[in-house]
PDB file of C-alpha atoms in Angstrom:
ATOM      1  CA  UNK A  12      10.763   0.246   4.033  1.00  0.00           C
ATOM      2  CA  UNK A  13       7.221  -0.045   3.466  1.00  0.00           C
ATOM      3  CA  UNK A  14       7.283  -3.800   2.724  1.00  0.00           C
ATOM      4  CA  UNK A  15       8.492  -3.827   6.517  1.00  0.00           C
ATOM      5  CA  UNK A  16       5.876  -1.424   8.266  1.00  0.00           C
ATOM      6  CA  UNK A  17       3.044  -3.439   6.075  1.00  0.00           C
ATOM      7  CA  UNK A  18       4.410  -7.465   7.888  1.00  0.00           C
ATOM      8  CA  UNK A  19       4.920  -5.324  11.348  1.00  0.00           C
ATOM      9  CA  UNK A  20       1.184  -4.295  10.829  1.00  0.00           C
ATOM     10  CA  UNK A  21       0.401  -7.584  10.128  1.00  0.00           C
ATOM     11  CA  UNK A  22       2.342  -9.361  13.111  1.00  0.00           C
ATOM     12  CA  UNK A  23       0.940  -7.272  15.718  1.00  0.00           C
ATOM     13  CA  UNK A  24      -2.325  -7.689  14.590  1.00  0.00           C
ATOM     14  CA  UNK A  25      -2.281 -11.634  14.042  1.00  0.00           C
ATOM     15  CA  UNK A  26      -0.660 -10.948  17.907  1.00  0.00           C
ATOM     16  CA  UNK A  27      -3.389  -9.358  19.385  1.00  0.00           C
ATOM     17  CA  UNK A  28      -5.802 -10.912  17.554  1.00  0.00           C
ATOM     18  CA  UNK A  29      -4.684 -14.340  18.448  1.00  0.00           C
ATOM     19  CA  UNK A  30      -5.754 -13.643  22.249  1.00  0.00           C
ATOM     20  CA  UNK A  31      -9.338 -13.912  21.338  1.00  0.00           C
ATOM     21  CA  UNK A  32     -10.211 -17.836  21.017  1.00  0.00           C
ATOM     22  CA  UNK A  33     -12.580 -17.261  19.112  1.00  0.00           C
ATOM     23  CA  UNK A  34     -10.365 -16.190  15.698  1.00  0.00           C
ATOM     24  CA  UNK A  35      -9.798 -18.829  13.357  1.00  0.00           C
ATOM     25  CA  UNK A  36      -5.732 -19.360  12.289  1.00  0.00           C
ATOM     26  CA  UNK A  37      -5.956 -21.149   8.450  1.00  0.00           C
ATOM     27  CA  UNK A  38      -3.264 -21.406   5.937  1.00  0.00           C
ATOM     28  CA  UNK A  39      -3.645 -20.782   2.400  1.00  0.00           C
ATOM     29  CA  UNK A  40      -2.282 -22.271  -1.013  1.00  0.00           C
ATOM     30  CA  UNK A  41      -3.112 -23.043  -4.396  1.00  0.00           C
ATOM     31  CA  UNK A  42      -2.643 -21.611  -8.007  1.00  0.00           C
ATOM     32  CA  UNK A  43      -3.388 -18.482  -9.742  1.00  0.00           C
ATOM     33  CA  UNK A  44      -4.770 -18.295 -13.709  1.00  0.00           C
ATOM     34  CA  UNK A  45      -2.885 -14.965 -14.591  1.00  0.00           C
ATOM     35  CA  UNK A  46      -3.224 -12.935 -17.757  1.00  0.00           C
ATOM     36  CA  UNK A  47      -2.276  -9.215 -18.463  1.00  0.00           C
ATOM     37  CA  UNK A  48      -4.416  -6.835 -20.219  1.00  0.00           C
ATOM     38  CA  UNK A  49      -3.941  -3.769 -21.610  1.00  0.00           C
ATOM     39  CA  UNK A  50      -3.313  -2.109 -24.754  1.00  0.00           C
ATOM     40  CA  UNK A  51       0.131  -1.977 -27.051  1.00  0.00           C
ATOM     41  CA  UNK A  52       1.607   1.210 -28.205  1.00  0.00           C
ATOM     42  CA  UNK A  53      -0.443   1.421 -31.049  1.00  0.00           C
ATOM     43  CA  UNK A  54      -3.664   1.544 -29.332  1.00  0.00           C
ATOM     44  CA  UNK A  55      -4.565  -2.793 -30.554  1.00  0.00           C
ATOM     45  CA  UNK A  56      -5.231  -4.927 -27.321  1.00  0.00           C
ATOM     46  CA  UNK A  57      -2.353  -6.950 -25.860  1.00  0.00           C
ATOM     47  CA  UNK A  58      -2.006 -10.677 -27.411  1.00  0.00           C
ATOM     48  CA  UNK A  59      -1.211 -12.136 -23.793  1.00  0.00           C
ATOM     49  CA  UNK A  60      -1.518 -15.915 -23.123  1.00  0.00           C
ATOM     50  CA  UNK A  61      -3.062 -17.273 -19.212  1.00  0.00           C
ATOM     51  CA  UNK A  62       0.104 -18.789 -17.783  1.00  0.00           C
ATOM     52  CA  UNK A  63      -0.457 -21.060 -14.464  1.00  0.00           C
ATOM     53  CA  UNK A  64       1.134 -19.340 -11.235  1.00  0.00           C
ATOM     54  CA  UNK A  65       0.583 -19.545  -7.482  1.00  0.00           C
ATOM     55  CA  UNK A  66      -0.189 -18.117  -4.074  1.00  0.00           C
ATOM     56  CA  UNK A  67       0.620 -19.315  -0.237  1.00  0.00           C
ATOM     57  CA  UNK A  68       0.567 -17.493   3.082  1.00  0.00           C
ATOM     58  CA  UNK A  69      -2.058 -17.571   6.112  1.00  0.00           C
ATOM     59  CA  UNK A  70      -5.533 -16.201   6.737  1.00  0.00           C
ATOM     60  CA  UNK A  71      -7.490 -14.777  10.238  1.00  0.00           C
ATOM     61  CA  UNK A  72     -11.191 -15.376  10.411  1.00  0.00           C
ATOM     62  CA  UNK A  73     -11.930 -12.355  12.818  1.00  0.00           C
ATOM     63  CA  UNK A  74     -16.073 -13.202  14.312  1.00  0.00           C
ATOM     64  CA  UNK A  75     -17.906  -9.747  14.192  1.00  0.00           C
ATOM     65  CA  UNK A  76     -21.685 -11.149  14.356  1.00  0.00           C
ATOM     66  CA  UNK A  77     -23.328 -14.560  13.597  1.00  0.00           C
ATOM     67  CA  UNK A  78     -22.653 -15.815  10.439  1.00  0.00           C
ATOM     68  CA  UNK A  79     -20.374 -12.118   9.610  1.00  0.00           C
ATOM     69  CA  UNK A  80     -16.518 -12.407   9.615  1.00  0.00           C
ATOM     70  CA  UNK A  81     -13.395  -9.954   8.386  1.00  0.00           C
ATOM     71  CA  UNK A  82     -11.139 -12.497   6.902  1.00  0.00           C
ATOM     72  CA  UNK A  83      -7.424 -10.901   6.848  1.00  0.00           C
ATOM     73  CA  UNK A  84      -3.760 -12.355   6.670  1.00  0.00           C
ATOM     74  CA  UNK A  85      -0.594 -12.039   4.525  1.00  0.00           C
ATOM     75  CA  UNK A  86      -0.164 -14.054   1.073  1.00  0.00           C
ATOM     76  CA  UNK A  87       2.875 -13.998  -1.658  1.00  0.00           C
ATOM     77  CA  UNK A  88       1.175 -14.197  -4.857  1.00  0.00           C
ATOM     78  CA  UNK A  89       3.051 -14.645  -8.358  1.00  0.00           C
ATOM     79  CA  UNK A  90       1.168 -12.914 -10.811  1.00  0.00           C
ATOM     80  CA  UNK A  91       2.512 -12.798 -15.015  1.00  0.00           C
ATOM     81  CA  UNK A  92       1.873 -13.395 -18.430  1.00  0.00           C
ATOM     82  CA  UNK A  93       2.938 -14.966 -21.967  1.00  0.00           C
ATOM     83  CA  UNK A  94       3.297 -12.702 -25.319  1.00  0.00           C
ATOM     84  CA  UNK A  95       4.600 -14.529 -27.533  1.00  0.00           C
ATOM     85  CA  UNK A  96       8.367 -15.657 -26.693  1.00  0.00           C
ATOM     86  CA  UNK A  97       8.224 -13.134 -23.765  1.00  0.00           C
ATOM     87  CA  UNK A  98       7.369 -14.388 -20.184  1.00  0.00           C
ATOM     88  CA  UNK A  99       6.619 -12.110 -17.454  1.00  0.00           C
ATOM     89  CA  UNK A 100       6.754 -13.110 -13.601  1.00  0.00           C
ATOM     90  CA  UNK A 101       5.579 -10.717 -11.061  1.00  0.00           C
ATOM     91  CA  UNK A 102       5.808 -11.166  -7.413  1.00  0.00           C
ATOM     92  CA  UNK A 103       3.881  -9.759  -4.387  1.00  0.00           C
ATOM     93  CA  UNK A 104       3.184  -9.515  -0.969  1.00  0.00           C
ATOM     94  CA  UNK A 105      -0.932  -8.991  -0.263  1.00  0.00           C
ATOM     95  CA  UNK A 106      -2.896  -7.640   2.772  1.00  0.00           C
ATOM     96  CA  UNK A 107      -6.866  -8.941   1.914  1.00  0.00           C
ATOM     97  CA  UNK A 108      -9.463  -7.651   4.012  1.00  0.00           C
ATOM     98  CA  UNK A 109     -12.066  -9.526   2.907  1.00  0.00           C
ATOM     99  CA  UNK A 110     -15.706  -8.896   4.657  1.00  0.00           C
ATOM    100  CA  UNK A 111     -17.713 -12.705   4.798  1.00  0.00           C
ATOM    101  CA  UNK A 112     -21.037 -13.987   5.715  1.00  0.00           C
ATOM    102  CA  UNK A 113     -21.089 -17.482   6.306  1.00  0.00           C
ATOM    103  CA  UNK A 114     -24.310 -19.305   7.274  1.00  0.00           C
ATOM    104  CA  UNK A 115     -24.718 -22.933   7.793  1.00  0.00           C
ATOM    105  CA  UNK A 116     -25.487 -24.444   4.943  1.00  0.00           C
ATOM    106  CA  UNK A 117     -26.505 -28.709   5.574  1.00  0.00           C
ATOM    107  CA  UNK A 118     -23.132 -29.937   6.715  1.00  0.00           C
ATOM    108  CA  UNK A 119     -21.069 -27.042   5.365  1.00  0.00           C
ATOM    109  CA  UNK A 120     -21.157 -23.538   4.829  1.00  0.00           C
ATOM    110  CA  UNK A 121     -21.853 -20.927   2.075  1.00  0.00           C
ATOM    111  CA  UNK A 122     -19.695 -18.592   1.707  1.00  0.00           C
ATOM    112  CA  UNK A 123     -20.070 -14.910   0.267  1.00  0.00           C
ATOM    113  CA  UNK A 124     -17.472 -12.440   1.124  1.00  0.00           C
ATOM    114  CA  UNK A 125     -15.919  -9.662  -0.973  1.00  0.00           C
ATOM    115  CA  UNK A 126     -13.163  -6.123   0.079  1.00  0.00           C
ATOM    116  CA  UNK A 127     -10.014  -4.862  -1.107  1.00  0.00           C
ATOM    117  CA  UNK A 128      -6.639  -6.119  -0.403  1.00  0.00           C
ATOM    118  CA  UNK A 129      -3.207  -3.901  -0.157  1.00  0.00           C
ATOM    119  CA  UNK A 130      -0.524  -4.791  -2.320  1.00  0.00           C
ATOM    120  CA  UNK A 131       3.206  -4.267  -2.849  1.00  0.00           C
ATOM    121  CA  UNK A 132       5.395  -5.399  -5.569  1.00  0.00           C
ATOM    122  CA  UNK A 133       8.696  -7.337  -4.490  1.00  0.00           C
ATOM    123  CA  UNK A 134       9.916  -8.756  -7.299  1.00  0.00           C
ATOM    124  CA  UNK A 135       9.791  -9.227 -11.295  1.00  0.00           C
ATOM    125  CA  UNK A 136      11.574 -10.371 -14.587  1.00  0.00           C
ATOM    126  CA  UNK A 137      10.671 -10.804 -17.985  1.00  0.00           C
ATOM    127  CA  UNK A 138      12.560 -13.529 -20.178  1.00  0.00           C
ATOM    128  CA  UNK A 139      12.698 -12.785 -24.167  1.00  0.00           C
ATOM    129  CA  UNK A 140      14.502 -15.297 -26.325  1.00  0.00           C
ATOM    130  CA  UNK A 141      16.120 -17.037 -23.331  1.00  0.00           C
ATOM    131  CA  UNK A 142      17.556 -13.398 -22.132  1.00  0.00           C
ATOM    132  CA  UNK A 143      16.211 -12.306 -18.437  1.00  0.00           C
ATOM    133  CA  UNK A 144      15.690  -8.784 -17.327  1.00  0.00           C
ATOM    134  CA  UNK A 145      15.124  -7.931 -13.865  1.00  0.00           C
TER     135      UNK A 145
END
């Protein structure tokens, strides 16, 4: 249930943001360098290996001032990591709200931006010696 109040959020505010001409629409892909850390049972750190995942949805540049934009939009994200013969996938949907200042910079732009994002786990599986487990 909350998955579907977080994309109704999100589609009425792409909506009524999309009256304003000014708002810039962009979609957004590419790959994710995912590791887990954290600690085993014993207290030693976690022997986790980077595996290669990926990310896609859309993006809102929202103007507030020159140069100053709120950056929002809705991305599925696969997140996981390797131990040993053990893979784990995790997926989720993600809410950024990411506050940017972009000045003109020569023919381009620099951009600095940084904020939280909202998250909700909707899927995951781990696969141990060719078994998987939801």
């Amino acid at each position: 249930m909350k998955i579907k109040s977080i994309i109704a959020i999100a589609v009425l505010a792409t909506a009524s943001i999309s009256a304003n001409a000014q708002v810039k629409f962009g979609l957004k892909a590419g790959v994710n360098f995912q590791n887990l850390n954290g600690k085993d049972i014993s207290g030693a750190a976690l022997a986790n290996h980077v595996v290669v995942r990926y990310h896609a949805g859309f993006t809102l540049d929202i103007p507030v001032a020159e140069d100053f934009y709120v950056q929002s939009g809705l991305l599925f994200k696969t997140k996981g990591a390797k131990i040993d013969q053990t893979k784990v996938n995790l997926s989720y949907i993600e809410l950024p709200i990411t506050f940017m200042y972009k000045p003109k910079l020569g023919e381009g732009h620099l951009i600095l931006g940084f904020g939280p994002y909202l998250a909700y786990g909707v899927g995951g599986k781990y696969s141990n010696d060719g078994n998987d487990y939801k």
